[in-house]
Short mmCIF file of C-alpha atoms in Angstrom, two decimals:
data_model
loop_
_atom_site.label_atom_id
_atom_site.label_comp_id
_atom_site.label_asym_id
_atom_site.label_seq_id
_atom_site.Cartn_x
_atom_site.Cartn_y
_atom_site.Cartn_z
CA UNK A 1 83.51 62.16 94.64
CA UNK A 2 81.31 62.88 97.81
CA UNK A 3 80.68 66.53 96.93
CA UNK A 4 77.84 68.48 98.15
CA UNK A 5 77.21 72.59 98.20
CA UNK A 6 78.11 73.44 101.66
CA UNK A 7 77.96 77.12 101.15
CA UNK A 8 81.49 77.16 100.69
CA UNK A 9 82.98 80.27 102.17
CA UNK A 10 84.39 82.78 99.00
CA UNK A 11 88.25 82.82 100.82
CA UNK A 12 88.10 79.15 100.10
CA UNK A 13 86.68 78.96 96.72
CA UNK A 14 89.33 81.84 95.89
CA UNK A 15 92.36 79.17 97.42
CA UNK A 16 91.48 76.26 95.17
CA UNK A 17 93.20 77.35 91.93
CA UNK A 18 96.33 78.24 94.22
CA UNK A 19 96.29 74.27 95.50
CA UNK A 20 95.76 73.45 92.01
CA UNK A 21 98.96 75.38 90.28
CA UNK A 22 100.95 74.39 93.42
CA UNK A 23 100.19 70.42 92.97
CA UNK A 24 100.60 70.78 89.35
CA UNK A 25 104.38 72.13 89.90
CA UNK A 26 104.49 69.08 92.12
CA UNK A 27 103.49 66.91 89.41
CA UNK A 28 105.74 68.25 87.31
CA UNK A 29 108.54 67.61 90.10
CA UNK A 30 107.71 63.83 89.91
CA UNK A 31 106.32 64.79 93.53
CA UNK A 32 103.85 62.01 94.23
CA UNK A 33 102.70 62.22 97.60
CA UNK A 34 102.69 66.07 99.99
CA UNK A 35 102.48 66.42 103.36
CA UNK A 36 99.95 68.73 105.07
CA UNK A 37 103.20 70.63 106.53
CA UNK A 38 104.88 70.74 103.04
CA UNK A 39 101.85 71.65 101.81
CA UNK A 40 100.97 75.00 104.34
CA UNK A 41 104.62 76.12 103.94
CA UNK A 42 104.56 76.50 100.44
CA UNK A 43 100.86 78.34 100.50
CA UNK A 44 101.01 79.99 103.32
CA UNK A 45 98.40 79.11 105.02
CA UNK A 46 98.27 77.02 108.23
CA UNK A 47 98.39 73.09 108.14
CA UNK A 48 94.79 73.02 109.68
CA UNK A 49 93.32 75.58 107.64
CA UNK A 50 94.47 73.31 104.59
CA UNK A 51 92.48 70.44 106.67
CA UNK A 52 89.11 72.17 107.30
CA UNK A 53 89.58 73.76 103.52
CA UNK A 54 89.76 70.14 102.23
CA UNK A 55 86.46 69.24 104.38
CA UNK A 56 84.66 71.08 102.54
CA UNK A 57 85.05 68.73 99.50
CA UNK A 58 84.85 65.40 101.82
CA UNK A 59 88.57 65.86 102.71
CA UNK A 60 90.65 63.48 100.07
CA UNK A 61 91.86 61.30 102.43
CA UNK A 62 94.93 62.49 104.02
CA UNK A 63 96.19 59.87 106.38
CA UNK A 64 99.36 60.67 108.18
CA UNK A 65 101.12 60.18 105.95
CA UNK A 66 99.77 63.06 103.37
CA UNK A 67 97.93 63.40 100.47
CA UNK A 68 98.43 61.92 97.05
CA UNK A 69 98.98 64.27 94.73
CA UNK A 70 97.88 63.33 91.52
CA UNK A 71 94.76 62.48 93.23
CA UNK A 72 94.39 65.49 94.99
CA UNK A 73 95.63 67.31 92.14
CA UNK A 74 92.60 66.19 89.90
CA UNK A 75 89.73 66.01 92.72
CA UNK A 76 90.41 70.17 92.57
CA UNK A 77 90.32 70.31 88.62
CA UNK A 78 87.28 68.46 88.83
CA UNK A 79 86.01 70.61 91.83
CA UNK A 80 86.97 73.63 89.63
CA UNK A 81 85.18 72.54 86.74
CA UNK A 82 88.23 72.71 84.94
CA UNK A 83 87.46 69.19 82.95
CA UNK A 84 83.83 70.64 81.87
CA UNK A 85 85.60 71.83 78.82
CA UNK A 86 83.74 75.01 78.90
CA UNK A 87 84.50 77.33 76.01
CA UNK A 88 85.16 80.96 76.08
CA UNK A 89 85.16 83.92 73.80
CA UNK A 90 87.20 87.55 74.37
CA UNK A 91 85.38 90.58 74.02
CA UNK A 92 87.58 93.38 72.85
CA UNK A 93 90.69 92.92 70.62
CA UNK A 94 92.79 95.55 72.20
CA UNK A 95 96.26 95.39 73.87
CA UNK A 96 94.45 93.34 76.88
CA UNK A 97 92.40 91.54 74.58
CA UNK A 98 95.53 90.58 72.40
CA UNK A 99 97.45 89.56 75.36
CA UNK A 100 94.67 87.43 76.83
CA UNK A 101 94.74 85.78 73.47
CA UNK A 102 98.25 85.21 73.97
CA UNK A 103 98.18 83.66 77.60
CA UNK A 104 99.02 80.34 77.57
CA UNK A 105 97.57 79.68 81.41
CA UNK A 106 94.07 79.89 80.48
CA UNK A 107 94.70 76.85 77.72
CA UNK A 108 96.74 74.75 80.00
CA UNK A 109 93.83 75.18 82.75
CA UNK A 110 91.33 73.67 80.24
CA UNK A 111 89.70 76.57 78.72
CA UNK A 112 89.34 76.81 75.21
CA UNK A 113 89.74 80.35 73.85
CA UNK A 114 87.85 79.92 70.79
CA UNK A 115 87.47 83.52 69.37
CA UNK A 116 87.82 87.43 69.56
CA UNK A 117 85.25 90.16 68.77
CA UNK A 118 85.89 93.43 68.27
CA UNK A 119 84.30 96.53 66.21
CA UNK A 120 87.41 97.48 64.64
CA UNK A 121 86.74 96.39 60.89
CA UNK A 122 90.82 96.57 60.37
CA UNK A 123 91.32 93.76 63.58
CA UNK A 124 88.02 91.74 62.33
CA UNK A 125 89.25 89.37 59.72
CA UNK A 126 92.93 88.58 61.68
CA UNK A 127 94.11 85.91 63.54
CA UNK A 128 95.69 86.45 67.21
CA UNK A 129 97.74 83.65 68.45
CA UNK A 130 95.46 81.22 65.40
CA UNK A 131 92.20 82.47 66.96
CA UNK A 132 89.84 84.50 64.33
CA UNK A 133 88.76 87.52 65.34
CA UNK A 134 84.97 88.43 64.38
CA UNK A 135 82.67 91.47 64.08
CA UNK A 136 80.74 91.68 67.26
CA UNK A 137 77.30 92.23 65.33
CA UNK A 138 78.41 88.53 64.99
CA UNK A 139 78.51 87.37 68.63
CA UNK A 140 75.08 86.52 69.53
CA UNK A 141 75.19 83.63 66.36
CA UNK A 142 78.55 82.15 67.63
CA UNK A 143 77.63 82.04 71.00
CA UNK A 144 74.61 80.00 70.63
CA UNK A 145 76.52 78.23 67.61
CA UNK A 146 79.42 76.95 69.77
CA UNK A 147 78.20 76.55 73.14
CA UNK A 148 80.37 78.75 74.45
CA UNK A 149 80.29 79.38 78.15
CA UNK A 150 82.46 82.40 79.25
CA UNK A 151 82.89 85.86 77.96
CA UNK A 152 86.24 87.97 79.20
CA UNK A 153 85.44 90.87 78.88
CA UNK A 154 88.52 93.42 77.50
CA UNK A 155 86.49 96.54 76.39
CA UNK A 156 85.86 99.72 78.07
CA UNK A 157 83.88 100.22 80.87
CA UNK A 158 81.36 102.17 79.27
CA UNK A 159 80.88 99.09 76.96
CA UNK A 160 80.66 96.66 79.54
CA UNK A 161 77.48 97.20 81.30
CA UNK A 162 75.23 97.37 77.67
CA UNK A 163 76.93 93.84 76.68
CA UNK A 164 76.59 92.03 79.76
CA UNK A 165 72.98 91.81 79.93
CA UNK A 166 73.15 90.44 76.22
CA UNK A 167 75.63 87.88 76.76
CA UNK A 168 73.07 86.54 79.41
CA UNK A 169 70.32 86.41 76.89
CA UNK A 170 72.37 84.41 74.75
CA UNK A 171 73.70 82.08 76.82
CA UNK A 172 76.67 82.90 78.39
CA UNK A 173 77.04 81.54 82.05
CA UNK A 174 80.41 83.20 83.30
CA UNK A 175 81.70 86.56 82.84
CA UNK A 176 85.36 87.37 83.74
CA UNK A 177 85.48 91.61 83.64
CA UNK A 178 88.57 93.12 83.43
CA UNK A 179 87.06 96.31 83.59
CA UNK A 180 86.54 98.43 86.59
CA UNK A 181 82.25 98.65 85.50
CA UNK A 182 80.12 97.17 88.03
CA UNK A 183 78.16 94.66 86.31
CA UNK A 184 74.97 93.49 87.56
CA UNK A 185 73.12 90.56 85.71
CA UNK A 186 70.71 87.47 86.06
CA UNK A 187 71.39 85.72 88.53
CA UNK A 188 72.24 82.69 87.41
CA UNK A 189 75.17 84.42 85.24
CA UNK A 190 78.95 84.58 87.21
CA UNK A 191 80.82 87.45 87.36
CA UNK A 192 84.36 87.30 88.80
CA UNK A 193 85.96 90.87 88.34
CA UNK A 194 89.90 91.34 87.91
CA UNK A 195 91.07 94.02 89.56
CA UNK A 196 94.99 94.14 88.20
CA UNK A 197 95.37 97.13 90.44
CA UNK A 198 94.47 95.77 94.04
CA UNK A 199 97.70 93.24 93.32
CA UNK A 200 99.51 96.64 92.94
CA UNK A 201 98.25 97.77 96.28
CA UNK A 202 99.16 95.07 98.14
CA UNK A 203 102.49 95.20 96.94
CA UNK A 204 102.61 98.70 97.99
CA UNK A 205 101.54 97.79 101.26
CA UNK A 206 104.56 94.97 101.57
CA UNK A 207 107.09 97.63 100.33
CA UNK A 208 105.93 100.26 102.74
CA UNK A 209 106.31 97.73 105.32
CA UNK A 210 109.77 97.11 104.96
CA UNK A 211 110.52 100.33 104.73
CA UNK A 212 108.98 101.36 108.02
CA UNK A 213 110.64 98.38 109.17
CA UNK A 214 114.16 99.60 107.89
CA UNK A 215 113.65 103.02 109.86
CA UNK A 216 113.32 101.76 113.06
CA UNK B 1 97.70 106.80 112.80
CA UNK B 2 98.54 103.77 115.79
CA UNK B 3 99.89 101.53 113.09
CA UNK B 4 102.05 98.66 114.50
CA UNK B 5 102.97 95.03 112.59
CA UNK B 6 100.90 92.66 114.25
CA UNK B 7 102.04 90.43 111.52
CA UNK B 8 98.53 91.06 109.76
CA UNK B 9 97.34 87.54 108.05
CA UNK B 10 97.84 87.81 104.07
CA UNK B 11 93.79 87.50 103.87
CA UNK B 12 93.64 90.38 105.78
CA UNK B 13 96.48 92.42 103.34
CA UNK B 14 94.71 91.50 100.27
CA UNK B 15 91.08 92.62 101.56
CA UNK B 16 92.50 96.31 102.20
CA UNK B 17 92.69 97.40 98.42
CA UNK B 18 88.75 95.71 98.26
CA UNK B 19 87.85 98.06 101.05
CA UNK B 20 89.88 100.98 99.46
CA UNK B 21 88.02 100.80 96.40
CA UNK B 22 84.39 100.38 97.60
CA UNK B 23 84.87 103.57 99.77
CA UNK B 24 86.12 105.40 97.19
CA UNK B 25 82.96 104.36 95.12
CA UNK B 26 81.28 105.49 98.11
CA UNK B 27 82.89 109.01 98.44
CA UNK B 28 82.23 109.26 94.57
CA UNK B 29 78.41 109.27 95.57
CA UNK B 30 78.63 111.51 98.18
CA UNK B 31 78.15 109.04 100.91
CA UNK B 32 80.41 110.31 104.00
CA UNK B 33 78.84 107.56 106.79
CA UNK B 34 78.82 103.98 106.59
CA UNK B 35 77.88 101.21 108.71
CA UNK B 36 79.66 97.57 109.34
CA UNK B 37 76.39 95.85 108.44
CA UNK B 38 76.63 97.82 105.21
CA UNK B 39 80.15 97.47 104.67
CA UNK B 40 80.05 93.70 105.49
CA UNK B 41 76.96 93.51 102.89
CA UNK B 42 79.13 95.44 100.07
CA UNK B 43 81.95 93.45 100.89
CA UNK B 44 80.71 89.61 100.97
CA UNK B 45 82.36 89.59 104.34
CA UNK B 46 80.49 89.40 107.73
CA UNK B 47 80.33 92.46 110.42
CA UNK B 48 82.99 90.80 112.74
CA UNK B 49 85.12 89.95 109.94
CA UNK B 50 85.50 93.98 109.39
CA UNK B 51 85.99 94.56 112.63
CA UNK B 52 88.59 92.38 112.86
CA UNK B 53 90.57 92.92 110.06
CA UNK B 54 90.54 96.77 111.09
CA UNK B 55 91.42 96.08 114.91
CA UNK B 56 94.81 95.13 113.62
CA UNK B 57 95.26 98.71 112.60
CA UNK B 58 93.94 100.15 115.65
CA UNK B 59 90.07 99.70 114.93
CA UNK B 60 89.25 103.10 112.76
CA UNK B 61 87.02 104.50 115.88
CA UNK B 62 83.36 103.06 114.33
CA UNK B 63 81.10 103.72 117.54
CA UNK B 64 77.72 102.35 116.95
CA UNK B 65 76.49 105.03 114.30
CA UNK B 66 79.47 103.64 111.73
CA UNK B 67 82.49 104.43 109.73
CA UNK B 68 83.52 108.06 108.41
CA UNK B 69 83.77 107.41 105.16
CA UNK B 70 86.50 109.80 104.33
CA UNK B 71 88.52 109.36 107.77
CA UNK B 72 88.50 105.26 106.84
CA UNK B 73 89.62 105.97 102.86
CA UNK B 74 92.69 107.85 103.86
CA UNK B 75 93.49 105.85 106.48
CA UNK B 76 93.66 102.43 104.39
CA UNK B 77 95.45 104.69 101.84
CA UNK B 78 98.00 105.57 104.35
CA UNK B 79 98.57 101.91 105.45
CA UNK B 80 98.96 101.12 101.55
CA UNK B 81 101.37 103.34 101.51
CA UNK B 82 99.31 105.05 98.67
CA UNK B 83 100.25 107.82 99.69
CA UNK B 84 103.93 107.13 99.47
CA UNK B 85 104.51 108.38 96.01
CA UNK B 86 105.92 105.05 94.62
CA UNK B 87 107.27 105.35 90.99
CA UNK B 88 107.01 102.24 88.91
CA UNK B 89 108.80 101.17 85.42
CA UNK B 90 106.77 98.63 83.35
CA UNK B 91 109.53 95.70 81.61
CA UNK B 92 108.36 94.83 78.57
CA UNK B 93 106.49 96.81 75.71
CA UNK B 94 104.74 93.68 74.56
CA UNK B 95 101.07 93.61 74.58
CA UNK B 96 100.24 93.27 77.92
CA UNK B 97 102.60 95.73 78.86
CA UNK B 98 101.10 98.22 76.42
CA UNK B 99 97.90 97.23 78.18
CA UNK B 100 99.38 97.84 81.88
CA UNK B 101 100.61 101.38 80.19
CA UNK B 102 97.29 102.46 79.48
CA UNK B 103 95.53 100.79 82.29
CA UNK B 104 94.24 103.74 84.37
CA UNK B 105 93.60 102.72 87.93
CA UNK B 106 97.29 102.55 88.45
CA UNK B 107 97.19 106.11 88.56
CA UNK B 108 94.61 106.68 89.92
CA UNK B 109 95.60 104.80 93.04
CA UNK B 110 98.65 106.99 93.09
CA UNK B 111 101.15 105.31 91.41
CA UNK B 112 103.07 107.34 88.55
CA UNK B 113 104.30 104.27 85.44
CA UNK B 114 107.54 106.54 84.39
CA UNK B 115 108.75 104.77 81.60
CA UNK B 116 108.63 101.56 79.93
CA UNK B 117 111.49 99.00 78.73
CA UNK B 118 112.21 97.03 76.43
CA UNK B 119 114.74 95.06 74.12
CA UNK B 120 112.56 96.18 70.46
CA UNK B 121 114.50 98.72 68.50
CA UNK B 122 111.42 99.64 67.18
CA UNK B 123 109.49 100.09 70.29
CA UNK B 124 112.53 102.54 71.97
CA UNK B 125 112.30 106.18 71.52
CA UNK B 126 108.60 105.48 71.12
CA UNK B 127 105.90 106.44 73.48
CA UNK B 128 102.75 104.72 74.96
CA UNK B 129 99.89 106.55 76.92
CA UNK B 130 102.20 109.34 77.12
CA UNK B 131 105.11 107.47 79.04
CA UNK B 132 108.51 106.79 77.07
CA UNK B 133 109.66 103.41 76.03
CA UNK B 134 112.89 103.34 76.95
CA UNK B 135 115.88 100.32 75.80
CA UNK B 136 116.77 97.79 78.40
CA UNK B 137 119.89 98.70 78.80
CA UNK B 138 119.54 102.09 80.39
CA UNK B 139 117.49 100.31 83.41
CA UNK B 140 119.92 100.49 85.73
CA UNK B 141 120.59 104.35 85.72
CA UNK B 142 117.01 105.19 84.95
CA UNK B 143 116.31 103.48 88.62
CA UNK B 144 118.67 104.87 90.21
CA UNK B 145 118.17 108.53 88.71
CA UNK B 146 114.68 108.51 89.75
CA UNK B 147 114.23 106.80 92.42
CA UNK B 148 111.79 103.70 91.20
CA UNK B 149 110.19 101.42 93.34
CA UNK B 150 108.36 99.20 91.25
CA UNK B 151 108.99 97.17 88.46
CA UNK B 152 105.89 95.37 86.71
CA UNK B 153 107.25 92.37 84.69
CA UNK B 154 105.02 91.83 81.52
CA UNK B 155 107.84 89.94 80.01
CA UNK B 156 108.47 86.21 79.13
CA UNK B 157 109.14 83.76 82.28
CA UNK B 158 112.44 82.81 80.82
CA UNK B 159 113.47 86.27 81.48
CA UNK B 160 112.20 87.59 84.16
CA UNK B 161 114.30 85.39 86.45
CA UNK B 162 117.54 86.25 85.56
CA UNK B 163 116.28 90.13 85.87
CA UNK B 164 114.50 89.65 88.95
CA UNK B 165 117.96 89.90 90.94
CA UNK B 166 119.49 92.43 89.07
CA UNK B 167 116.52 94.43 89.54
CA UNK B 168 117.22 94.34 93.44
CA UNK B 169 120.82 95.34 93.19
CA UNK B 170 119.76 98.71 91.42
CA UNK B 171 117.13 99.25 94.27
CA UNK B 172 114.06 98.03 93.50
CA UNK B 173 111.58 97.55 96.26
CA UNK B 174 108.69 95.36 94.72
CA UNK B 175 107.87 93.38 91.67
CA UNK B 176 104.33 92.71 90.30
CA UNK B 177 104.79 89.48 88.43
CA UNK B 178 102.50 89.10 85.72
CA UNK B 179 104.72 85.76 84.07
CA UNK B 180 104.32 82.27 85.73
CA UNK B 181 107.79 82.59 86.42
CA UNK B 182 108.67 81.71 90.33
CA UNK B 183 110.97 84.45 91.74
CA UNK B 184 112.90 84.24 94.46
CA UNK B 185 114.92 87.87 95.02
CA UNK B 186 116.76 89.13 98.34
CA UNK B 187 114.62 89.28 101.54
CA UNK B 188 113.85 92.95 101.12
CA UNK B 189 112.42 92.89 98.00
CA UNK B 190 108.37 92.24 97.91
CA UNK B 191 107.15 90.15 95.10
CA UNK B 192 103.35 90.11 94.03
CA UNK B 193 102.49 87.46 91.62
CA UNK B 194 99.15 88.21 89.01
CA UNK B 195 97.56 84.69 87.92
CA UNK B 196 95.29 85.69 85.96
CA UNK B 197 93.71 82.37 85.25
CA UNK B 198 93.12 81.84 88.90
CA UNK B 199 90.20 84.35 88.40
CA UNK B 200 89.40 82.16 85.53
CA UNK B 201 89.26 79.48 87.77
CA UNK B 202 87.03 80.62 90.02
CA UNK B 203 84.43 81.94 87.62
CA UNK B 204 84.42 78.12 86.40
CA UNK B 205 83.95 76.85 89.92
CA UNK B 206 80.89 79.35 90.02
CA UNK B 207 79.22 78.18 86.29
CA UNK B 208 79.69 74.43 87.53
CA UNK B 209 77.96 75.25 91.08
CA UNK B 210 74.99 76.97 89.40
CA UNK B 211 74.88 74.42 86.03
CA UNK B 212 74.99 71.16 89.31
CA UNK B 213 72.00 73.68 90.92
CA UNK B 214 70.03 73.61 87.66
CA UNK B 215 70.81 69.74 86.94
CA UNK B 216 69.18 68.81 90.91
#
């Protein structure tokens, strides 16, 4: 794959796991080949915006007659990093922790969810969903022991911002923060941040919409 | 406010709860003035970007020395429809939903979680941050009675699409969709899906740009 850092803009990177679930349902269809069209209808975006997306990435060869989608399917896994195998590790065995443990997306994208930590010596010992859960004094060893890549984090926010610049130091390259702290490391560490209320908001926003629309 | 419905773009929608929360973050810290430059740095978004995506809501006045903090806050709020008092109802006491319960910027962006639901005998008649766990059964008048507008759906796919309809017919407005399920509901009802592993996506797109920057 012809793949080069063009500075891709953020609103792109952020579209790519939405064209990969889509093409997966495809796939799953027995939907070989997708249209452009087909494609912007079901994403909402426009046909061309789906074109200068894909140029980005050296554009996968859509020729008329639309893009293959097993093809295009695993140039965005690839793209994604999805078949690095990286390994990750949840911080915090709480009800979010638990139910990350539980969420079956994050194994089906390729990410192995190979432990919990927590503090809680009556958690520490347990399995969630057949993953151990471990004593965080514990971490730094495992990390370094088992490669392991990404930390979610599930723990408080007053937690957060103390751990994160440890996790750097011992290797981990990706933090996803559920949290509302605003964490600040190396550089060369990721942070994406989930903010489970901004979905909430825009929701609001649609409902309000409709509403204003109804009393017209 | 001079709020009409250009038909804002869906990028533009989902940017408003980003710029919510930074000003409030501001307004914590007693900043009352910003400019676009700042905003736009804050924001990973350029200084025409902002002004575009506020033009569609009549612009927000900024006139050379910046943004009034406070004025721009309540305005976004408004278009939200934060300040619309929406009650929500959380389906299913599992673990996520226990999390969603005690998840506090909810809240504290104005939404009031009533109640939760669920089929467990011995989760009804129990209580969870303070709000009741109620049995499925009683949805329907519990909506009705008190007005709810939301429904957040921490329950299995296979579920939630059945639900999803009957939910309309007892008047709710909006469902945040936290299962992969794909819902399809009457016209007036707005549907926010949560893919949580999209973020997890993304954070592996951003460890395999910087690991192909240290392999160069």
């Amino acid at each position: 794959m012809e793949y080069k850092d063009k500075n891709v803009p953020e609103v792109v990177i952020k579209r790519l796991p939405r064209y990969y679930r889509y093409l997966g349902e495809c796939l799953d269809q027995g939907i070989m080949r997708i249209s452009s069209g087909k494609l912007s209808e079901k994403m909402s975006v426009t046909a061309s915006q789906i074109r200068q997306d894909f140029n980005y990435f050296g554009g996968f060869g859509q020729q008329g007659y639309g893009y293959n989608v097993e093809y295009l399917h695993n140039e965005i896994a690839q793209i994604l990093g999805l078949k690095n195998g990286y390994k990750a590790i949840i911080i915090g065995a709480g009800h979010l922790g638990m139910a990350l443990a539980n969420h079956a997306s994050f194994e089906k994208r390729g990410f192995a969810i190979t432990a919990l930590f927590d503090i809680d010596e009556k958690k520490v010992g347990t399995k969630i969903n057949g993953k151990p859960v471990f004593h965080i004094k514990d971490i730094e060893r495992f990390i370094k022991k088992n490669n392991i890549s990404i930390a979610i984090l599930s723990l408080p926010k007053s937690e957060v911002i103390e751990l994160a610049d440890k996790l750097a130091e011992y290797g981990i390259k990706g933090l996803l923060n559920f949290s509302s702290a605003e964490i600040k490391t190396a550089k060369h560490v990721a942070v994406e941040n989930v903010h489970m209320s901004d979905s909430l908001m825009t929701l609001s926003y649609k409902i309000k919409l409709e509403e204003d629309k109804e009393n017209l």
